[in-house]
Amino acid sequence: MATVFSKIAAGEIPSYKIAEDERFYAFLDINPLAKGHTLVIPKQEVDYLYDLDDDTLAGMILFAKGIAAKIKAYTDCNRVATVVLGLEVPHAHIHLIPMNSEKDVDFSREKLKLTPDEFAEIALNISK
Ligand code: AMP
């Protein structure tokens, strides 16, 4: 059965899309730690990031690099944190999180509640 992230990449489940190419898809995390919190996934369905073949893994990092630059420009954060958990969704993904201090990447913190309009505006600004 396809993972929820495969369904998002295929457009079967809606997402706030940031970027896409033949191999990768990026979209806003629906429970963000910060405005601009983005997930980068391979379209290939692999659970554990380090089970990806070397070429795909390297390509995913380069794809994430371009998006991180856009997130940084939009949010004006000190840097964009790159975090890999994978505790919830069994489809490899990288979290890109605007960060100014360590507490900004504390996943036990309460997540932001954003409206659909706010998500859409953030996605539009990062993806342009
Ligand atoms: P983890 O697998 O522990 O890295 O966490 C999965 C992340 O995916 C969480 O931050 C969720 O908020 C996020 N997530 C789960 N379902 C969706 C969805 N349909 N759209 C956007 N983000 C999602």
PDB file of C-alpha atoms and ligand atoms in Angstrom:
ATOM      1  CA  MET A   1       0.000   0.000   0.000  1.00  0.00           C
ATOM      2  CA  ALA A   2       1.278   3.477  -0.877  1.00  0.00           C
ATOM      3  CA  THR A   3       2.481   5.638   1.992  1.00  0.00           C
ATOM      4  CA  VAL A   4       0.771   8.930   2.795  1.00  0.00           C
ATOM      5  CA  PHE A   5       3.835  10.717   1.392  1.00  0.00           C
ATOM      6  CA  SER A   6       3.661   8.765  -1.892  1.00  0.00           C
ATOM      7  CA  LYS A   7       0.024   9.837  -2.146  1.00  0.00           C
ATOM      8  CA  ILE A   8       1.060  13.452  -1.537  1.00  0.00           C
ATOM      9  CA  ALA A   9       3.753  13.290  -4.231  1.00  0.00           C
ATOM     10  CA  ALA A  10       1.212  11.764  -6.619  1.00  0.00           C
ATOM     11  CA  GLY A  11      -1.295  14.532  -5.874  1.00  0.00           C
ATOM     12  CA  GLU A  12      -3.801  12.084  -4.397  1.00  0.00           C
ATOM     13  CA  ILE A  13      -3.606  13.821  -1.004  1.00  0.00           C
ATOM     14  CA  PRO A  14      -3.380  17.630  -0.986  1.00  0.00           C
ATOM     15  CA  SER A  15      -0.249  19.375   0.215  1.00  0.00           C
ATOM     16  CA  TYR A  16       1.255  22.844   0.261  1.00  0.00           C
ATOM     17  CA  LYS A  17       3.826  22.189  -2.413  1.00  0.00           C
ATOM     18  CA  ILE A  18       7.199  23.909  -2.335  1.00  0.00           C
ATOM     19  CA  ALA A  19       9.055  22.201  -5.182  1.00  0.00           C
ATOM     20  CA  GLU A  20       9.164  19.067  -7.282  1.00  0.00           C
ATOM     21  CA  ASP A  21      11.332  17.348  -9.874  1.00  0.00           C
ATOM     22  CA  GLU A  22      11.368  13.842 -11.358  1.00  0.00           C
ATOM     23  CA  ARG A  23      12.794  12.276  -8.200  1.00  0.00           C
ATOM     24  CA  PHE A  24      11.856  14.495  -5.260  1.00  0.00           C
ATOM     25  CA  TYR A  25       8.965  16.443  -3.778  1.00  0.00           C
ATOM     26  CA  ALA A  26       8.917  19.113  -1.059  1.00  0.00           C
ATOM     27  CA  PHE A  27       5.902  20.388   0.868  1.00  0.00           C
ATOM     28  CA  LEU A  28       5.046  22.156   4.111  1.00  0.00           C
ATOM     29  CA  ASP A  29       4.824  20.052   7.254  1.00  0.00           C
ATOM     30  CA  ILE A  30       1.206  20.210   8.380  1.00  0.00           C
ATOM     31  CA  ASN A  31       2.281  20.421  12.069  1.00  0.00           C
ATOM     32  CA  PRO A  32       5.092  22.944  11.760  1.00  0.00           C
ATOM     33  CA  LEU A  33       7.604  23.881  14.425  1.00  0.00           C
ATOM     34  CA  ALA A  34       8.040  27.187  12.585  1.00  0.00           C
ATOM     35  CA  LYS A  35       6.652  28.982   9.574  1.00  0.00           C
ATOM     36  CA  GLY A  36       8.382  27.413   6.579  1.00  0.00           C
ATOM     37  CA  HIS A  37       8.946  23.973   8.171  1.00  0.00           C
ATOM     38  CA  THR A  38       9.256  21.824   5.053  1.00  0.00           C
ATOM     39  CA  LEU A  39       9.552  18.114   4.312  1.00  0.00           C
ATOM     40  CA  VAL A  40      11.637  16.785   1.433  1.00  0.00           C
ATOM     41  CA  ILE A  41      10.887  13.281   0.195  1.00  0.00           C
ATOM     42  CA  PRO A  42      12.060  10.986  -2.574  1.00  0.00           C
ATOM     43  CA  LYS A  43       9.266   9.846  -4.867  1.00  0.00           C
ATOM     44  CA  GLN A  44      10.777   6.401  -4.568  1.00  0.00           C
ATOM     45  CA  GLU A  45       9.102   4.610  -1.684  1.00  0.00           C
ATOM     46  CA  VAL A  46      11.830   3.779   0.812  1.00  0.00           C
ATOM     47  CA  ASP A  47      11.268   3.896   4.570  1.00  0.00           C
ATOM     48  CA  TYR A  48      14.765   4.552   5.939  1.00  0.00           C
ATOM     49  CA  LEU A  49      16.744   7.460   4.490  1.00  0.00           C
ATOM     50  CA  TYR A  50      20.022   5.557   4.450  1.00  0.00           C
ATOM     51  CA  ASP A  51      18.474   2.683   2.501  1.00  0.00           C
ATOM     52  CA  LEU A  52      18.297   5.024  -0.511  1.00  0.00           C
ATOM     53  CA  ASP A  53      20.929   4.314  -3.153  1.00  0.00           C
ATOM     54  CA  ASP A  54      23.880   6.708  -3.064  1.00  0.00           C
ATOM     55  CA  ASP A  55      22.882   8.666  -6.156  1.00  0.00           C
ATOM     56  CA  THR A  56      19.337   9.265  -4.898  1.00  0.00           C
ATOM     57  CA  LEU A  57      20.544  10.201  -1.414  1.00  0.00           C
ATOM     58  CA  ALA A  58      23.064  12.682  -2.825  1.00  0.00           C
ATOM     59  CA  GLY A  59      20.442  14.108  -5.177  1.00  0.00           C
ATOM     60  CA  MET A  60      17.990  14.514  -2.311  1.00  0.00           C
ATOM     61  CA  ILE A  61      20.513  16.523  -0.290  1.00  0.00           C
ATOM     62  CA  LEU A  62      21.173  18.804  -3.273  1.00  0.00           C
ATOM     63  CA  PHE A  63      17.439  19.206  -3.859  1.00  0.00           C
ATOM     64  CA  ALA A  64      17.031  20.101  -0.158  1.00  0.00           C
ATOM     65  CA  LYS A  65      19.923  22.567  -0.395  1.00  0.00           C
ATOM     66  CA  GLY A  66      18.100  24.728  -2.927  1.00  0.00           C
ATOM     67  CA  ILE A  67      14.937  24.721  -0.855  1.00  0.00           C
ATOM     68  CA  ALA A  68      16.818  25.534   2.357  1.00  0.00           C
ATOM     69  CA  ALA A  69      18.202  28.654   0.663  1.00  0.00           C
ATOM     70  CA  LYS A  70      14.692  29.779  -0.217  1.00  0.00           C
ATOM     71  CA  ILE A  71      13.398  29.058   3.301  1.00  0.00           C
ATOM     72  CA  LYS A  72      16.281  31.049   4.756  1.00  0.00           C
ATOM     73  CA  ALA A  73      15.609  33.989   2.465  1.00  0.00           C
ATOM     74  CA  TYR A  74      11.887  33.948   3.289  1.00  0.00           C
ATOM     75  CA  THR A  75      12.149  33.525   7.053  1.00  0.00           C
ATOM     76  CA  ASP A  76      15.372  35.455   7.651  1.00  0.00           C
ATOM     77  CA  CYS A  77      16.470  32.793  10.165  1.00  0.00           C
ATOM     78  CA  ASN A  78      20.083  32.217  11.244  1.00  0.00           C
ATOM     79  CA  ARG A  79      20.152  28.861   9.483  1.00  0.00           C
ATOM     80  CA  VAL A  80      17.879  26.094   8.326  1.00  0.00           C
ATOM     81  CA  ALA A  81      18.098  22.971  10.459  1.00  0.00           C
ATOM     82  CA  THR A  82      18.197  19.632   8.669  1.00  0.00           C
ATOM     83  CA  VAL A  83      16.563  16.942  10.775  1.00  0.00           C
ATOM     84  CA  VAL A  84      15.791  13.302  10.068  1.00  0.00           C
ATOM     85  CA  LEU A  85      13.425  11.460  12.412  1.00  0.00           C
ATOM     86  CA  GLY A  86      11.076   9.154  10.546  1.00  0.00           C
ATOM     87  CA  LEU A  87       9.288   8.001  13.689  1.00  0.00           C
ATOM     88  CA  GLU A  88       5.802   8.681  12.341  1.00  0.00           C
ATOM     89  CA  VAL A  89       5.745   8.221   8.573  1.00  0.00           C
ATOM     90  CA  PRO A  90       7.564   5.203   7.049  1.00  0.00           C
ATOM     91  CA  HIS A  91       8.714   7.063   3.956  1.00  0.00           C
ATOM     92  CA  ALA A  92      12.156   8.687   3.994  1.00  0.00           C
ATOM     93  CA  HIS A  93      12.032  12.438   4.568  1.00  0.00           C
ATOM     94  CA  ILE A  94      14.162  15.355   5.646  1.00  0.00           C
ATOM     95  CA  HIS A  95      12.749  18.127   7.830  1.00  0.00           C
ATOM     96  CA  LEU A  96      13.979  21.619   6.910  1.00  0.00           C
ATOM     97  CA  ILE A  97      13.247  23.951   9.826  1.00  0.00           C
ATOM     98  CA  PRO A  98      14.032  27.668  10.106  1.00  0.00           C
ATOM     99  CA  MET A  99      16.117  28.001  13.260  1.00  0.00           C
ATOM    100  CA  ASN A 100      17.526  30.764  15.430  1.00  0.00           C
ATOM    101  CA  SER A 101      18.247  28.712  18.545  1.00  0.00           C
ATOM    102  CA  GLU A 102      18.224  25.105  19.714  1.00  0.00           C
ATOM    103  CA  LYS A 103      14.700  25.315  21.099  1.00  0.00           C
ATOM    104  CA  ASP A 104      13.375  25.961  17.582  1.00  0.00           C
ATOM    105  CA  VAL A 105      14.046  22.313  16.712  1.00  0.00           C
ATOM    106  CA  ASP A 106      12.588  20.757  19.864  1.00  0.00           C
ATOM    107  CA  PHE A 107      10.001  18.340  18.451  1.00  0.00           C
ATOM    108  CA  SER A 108       8.322  17.991  21.855  1.00  0.00           C
ATOM    109  CA  ARG A 109       7.216  21.648  21.632  1.00  0.00           C
ATOM    110  CA  GLU A 110       3.647  22.511  20.751  1.00  0.00           C
ATOM    111  CA  LYS A 111       3.323  22.888  16.977  1.00  0.00           C
ATOM    112  CA  LEU A 112       2.055  26.025  15.250  1.00  0.00           C
ATOM    113  CA  LYS A 113      -1.583  26.193  14.274  1.00  0.00           C
ATOM    114  CA  LEU A 114      -1.787  27.851  10.872  1.00  0.00           C
ATOM    115  CA  THR A 115      -4.840  28.493   8.731  1.00  0.00           C
ATOM    116  CA  PRO A 116      -5.066  27.141   5.169  1.00  0.00           C
ATOM    117  CA  ASP A 117      -4.538  30.700   3.921  1.00  0.00           C
ATOM    118  CA  GLU A 118      -1.386  31.075   6.010  1.00  0.00           C
ATOM    119  CA  PHE A 119       0.009  27.752   4.743  1.00  0.00           C
ATOM    120  CA  ALA A 120      -0.786  28.742   1.166  1.00  0.00           C
ATOM    121  CA  GLU A 121       0.902  32.125   1.548  1.00  0.00           C
ATOM    122  CA  ILE A 122       4.047  30.582   3.051  1.00  0.00           C
ATOM    123  CA  ALA A 123       4.217  27.974   0.272  1.00  0.00           C
ATOM    124  CA  LEU A 124       3.752  30.640  -2.376  1.00  0.00           C
ATOM    125  CA  ASN A 125       6.522  32.795  -0.935  1.00  0.00           C
ATOM    126  CA  ILE A 126       9.060  29.998  -0.502  1.00  0.00           C
ATOM    127  CA  SER A 127       8.374  28.379  -3.853  1.00  0.00           C
ATOM    128  CA  LYS A 128       8.580  31.514  -6.004  1.00  0.00           C
TER     129      LYS A 128
HETATM  130  P1  AMP B   1       8.544  11.872  11.472  1.00  0.00           P
HETATM  131  O1  AMP B   1       8.150  10.631  10.683  1.00  0.00           O
HETATM  132  O2  AMP B   1       8.721  11.568  12.925  1.00  0.00           O
HETATM  133  O3  AMP B   1       9.721  12.584  10.881  1.00  0.00           O
HETATM  134  O4  AMP B   1       7.314  12.887  11.407  1.00  0.00           O
HETATM  135  C1  AMP B   1       6.511  12.975  10.248  1.00  0.00           C
HETATM  136  C2  AMP B   1       6.155  14.415   9.977  1.00  0.00           C
HETATM  137  O5  AMP B   1       5.256  14.407   8.871  1.00  0.00           O
HETATM  138  C3  AMP B   1       5.452  15.131  11.119  1.00  0.00           C
HETATM  139  O6  AMP B   1       6.149  16.346  11.403  1.00  0.00           O
HETATM  140  C4  AMP B   1       4.044  15.403  10.592  1.00  0.00           C
HETATM  141  O7  AMP B   1       3.519  16.632  11.016  1.00  0.00           O
HETATM  142  C5  AMP B   1       4.258  15.378   9.096  1.00  0.00           C
HETATM  143  N1  AMP B   1       3.083  14.966   8.337  1.00  0.00           N
HETATM  144  C6  AMP B   1       2.355  13.843   8.492  1.00  0.00           C
HETATM  145  N2  AMP B   1       1.329  13.786   7.614  1.00  0.00           N
HETATM  146  C7  AMP B   1       1.427  14.916   6.863  1.00  0.00           C
HETATM  147  C8  AMP B   1       0.671  15.466   5.782  1.00  0.00           C
HETATM  148  N3  AMP B   1      -0.400  14.832   5.273  1.00  0.00           N
HETATM  149  N4  AMP B   1       1.052  16.658   5.268  1.00  0.00           N
HETATM  150  C9  AMP B   1       2.127  17.315   5.762  1.00  0.00           C
HETATM  151  N5  AMP B   1       2.890  16.843   6.776  1.00  0.00           N
HETATM  152  C10 AMP B   1       2.539  15.674   7.327  1.00  0.00           C
END
